[in-house]
XYZ file of N, CA and C in Angstrom:
222
model
N -79.465 72.023 -69.012
C -78.405 72.551 -69.842
C -78.170 71.596 -71.004
N -78.012 72.137 -72.181
C -77.806 71.329 -73.375
C -76.398 70.749 -73.408
N -76.305 69.559 -73.949
C -74.996 68.930 -74.116
C -74.271 69.520 -75.324
N -75.008 70.251 -76.144
C -74.441 70.843 -77.356
C -74.368 72.351 -77.201
N -73.201 72.889 -77.438
C -73.045 74.336 -77.365
C -73.262 74.908 -78.763
N -74.304 75.690 -78.893
C -74.603 76.337 -80.166
C -74.254 77.807 -80.004
N -73.301 78.252 -80.734
C -72.821 79.629 -80.618
C -73.633 80.531 -81.560
N -74.849 80.814 -81.132
C -75.782 81.581 -81.942
C -75.194 82.921 -82.347
N -74.478 83.564 -81.471
C -73.909 84.875 -81.770
C -73.004 84.832 -82.996
N -72.348 83.715 -83.244
C -71.494 83.595 -84.427
C -72.332 83.503 -85.696
N -73.435 82.782 -85.635
C -74.299 82.635 -86.802
C -75.032 83.932 -87.132
N -75.395 84.700 -86.138
C -76.114 85.948 -86.378
C -75.310 86.912 -87.238
N -74.018 86.887 -87.124
C -73.165 87.765 -87.927
C -73.271 87.448 -89.416
N -73.693 86.246 -89.752
C -73.801 85.820 -91.149
C -75.201 86.024 -91.734
N -76.138 86.465 -90.933
C -77.515 86.650 -91.401
C -77.642 88.040 -92.014
N -78.140 88.087 -93.252
C -78.212 89.359 -93.976
C -79.642 89.850 -94.168
N -80.572 89.294 -93.437
C -81.958 89.766 -93.462
C -82.315 90.208 -92.042
N -83.416 90.934 -91.893
C -83.801 91.369 -90.545
C -84.033 90.182 -89.607
N -83.632 90.360 -88.366
C -83.755 89.310 -87.350
C -84.623 89.829 -86.202
N -85.558 89.000 -85.772
C -86.342 89.286 -84.577
C -86.224 88.084 -83.656
N -85.792 88.328 -82.440
C -85.660 87.267 -81.442
C -86.678 87.535 -80.338
N -87.491 86.535 -80.047
C -88.418 86.585 -78.916
C -87.830 85.709 -77.821
N -87.840 86.216 -76.586
C -87.348 85.379 -75.495
C -88.098 85.708 -74.214
N -88.482 84.668 -73.501
C -89.215 84.832 -72.253
C -88.297 84.934 -71.051
N -88.716 85.733 -70.098
C -87.913 85.932 -68.888
C -87.935 84.723 -67.963
N -88.880 83.815 -68.174
C -88.982 82.622 -67.317
C -88.578 81.353 -68.055
N -87.780 81.498 -69.096
C -87.326 80.336 -69.869
C -86.397 79.491 -69.005
N -86.781 78.245 -68.782
C -85.979 77.345 -67.963
C -84.996 76.520 -68.768
N -85.030 76.644 -70.089
C -84.123 75.878 -70.947
C -82.938 76.738 -71.373
N -83.230 77.932 -71.866
C -82.176 78.898 -72.205
C -82.423 80.115 -71.322
N -81.627 80.295 -70.299
C -81.863 81.403 -69.373
C -81.902 82.752 -70.092
N -82.784 83.615 -69.625
C -82.935 84.933 -70.239
C -81.609 85.690 -70.263
N -80.843 85.597 -69.196
C -79.565 86.335 -69.140
C -78.624 85.899 -70.254
N -78.681 84.640 -70.653
C -77.840 84.148 -71.754
C -78.349 84.672 -73.089
N -79.654 84.572 -73.294
C -80.232 85.020 -74.559
C -80.077 86.526 -74.744
N -80.194 87.286 -73.676
C -80.116 88.740 -73.805
C -78.731 89.209 -74.244
N -77.738 88.361 -74.112
C -76.395 88.705 -74.595
C -76.371 88.833 -76.116
N -77.352 88.229 -76.791
C -77.415 88.319 -78.247
C -77.712 89.737 -78.722
N -78.263 90.569 -77.855
C -78.554 91.957 -78.232
C -77.308 92.654 -78.760
N -76.170 92.311 -78.213
C -74.931 93.001 -78.584
C -74.460 92.676 -79.998
N -74.968 91.614 -80.603
C -74.530 91.263 -81.959
C -75.609 91.511 -83.011
N -76.753 92.033 -82.595
C -77.799 92.333 -83.565
C -77.423 93.561 -84.383
N -77.851 93.551 -85.640
C -77.604 94.665 -86.544
C -78.647 95.757 -86.310
N -78.381 96.975 -86.769
C -79.417 98.012 -86.698
C -80.672 97.518 -87.425
N -81.801 97.704 -86.804
C -83.061 97.248 -87.385
C -83.511 95.889 -86.880
N -82.593 95.104 -86.333
C -82.960 93.820 -85.724
C -83.632 94.098 -84.379
N -84.353 93.109 -83.868
C -85.062 93.301 -82.603
C -84.875 92.121 -81.662
N -84.774 92.434 -80.397
C -84.811 91.436 -79.332
C -86.016 91.801 -78.485
N -87.022 90.937 -78.483
C -88.270 91.229 -77.792
C -88.383 90.353 -76.553
N -88.515 91.007 -75.425
C -88.642 90.317 -74.145
C -90.110 90.062 -73.840
N -90.426 88.815 -73.542
C -91.776 88.442 -73.135
C -91.739 88.179 -71.626
N -92.217 89.143 -70.853
C -92.216 89.000 -69.390
C -93.058 87.800 -68.971
N -92.446 86.877 -68.253
C -93.130 85.680 -67.780
C -93.178 84.550 -68.787
N -92.661 84.786 -69.986
C -92.672 83.745 -71.010
C -91.663 82.649 -70.705
N -92.030 81.421 -71.080
C -91.119 80.290 -70.924
C -90.632 79.872 -72.306
N -89.996 78.732 -72.384
C -89.483 78.237 -73.662
C -90.619 77.745 -74.564
N -91.748 77.375 -73.957
C -92.824 76.754 -74.719
C -94.101 77.581 -74.842
N -94.250 78.676 -74.131
C -95.561 79.319 -74.100
C -95.630 80.721 -74.703
N -94.676 81.126 -75.496
C -94.671 82.495 -76.014
C -95.914 82.818 -76.828
N -96.461 81.835 -77.529
C -97.642 82.061 -78.370
C -98.879 82.435 -77.556
N -98.826 82.307 -76.261
C -99.952 82.677 -75.402
C -99.965 84.169 -75.058
N -98.922 84.891 -75.400
C -98.790 86.292 -75.015
C -99.193 87.217 -76.160
N -99.973 88.249 -75.830
C -100.442 89.195 -76.845
C -99.292 89.891 -77.561
N -98.240 90.257 -76.843
C -97.095 90.919 -77.473
C -96.503 90.041 -78.572
N -96.356 88.774 -78.313
C -95.826 87.834 -79.306
C -96.749 87.770 -80.520
N -98.044 87.602 -80.282
C -99.008 87.476 -81.383
C -99.033 88.734 -82.244
N -99.067 89.884 -81.591
C -99.132 91.156 -82.311
C -97.883 91.381 -83.151
N -96.735 91.175 -82.555
C -95.477 91.405 -83.274
C -95.299 90.400 -84.401
N -95.597 89.144 -84.153
C -95.472 88.128 -85.191
C -96.412 88.436 -86.349
N -97.625 88.858 -86.040
C -98.582 89.227 -87.077
C -98.033 90.365 -87.937
N -97.437 91.377 -87.313
C -96.892 92.505 -88.080
C -95.681 92.088 -88.914
N -94.906 91.146 -88.435
C -93.749 90.667 -89.203
C -94.173 89.873 -90.436
N -95.290 89.183 -90.341
C -95.737 88.316 -91.430
C -96.590 89.034 -92.472
N -96.927 90.292 -92.239
C -97.737 91.050 -93.214
C -96.883 91.591 -94.321
């Protein structure tokens, strides 16, 4: 658990461009249940993408992550 509380949900309200959040279900640093609460503050068109089995460090190993990131960067 972090010693610093970062209230991401407050900052998301100030973002005026599309937002995509990737989060793994096996993240041992930021539990998935905590991150999934951010879905409620996303704007229409924003995305919360769940990577089944993903951890905090290995999302780049998953095809879903690579494919979606590639489409976002085009």
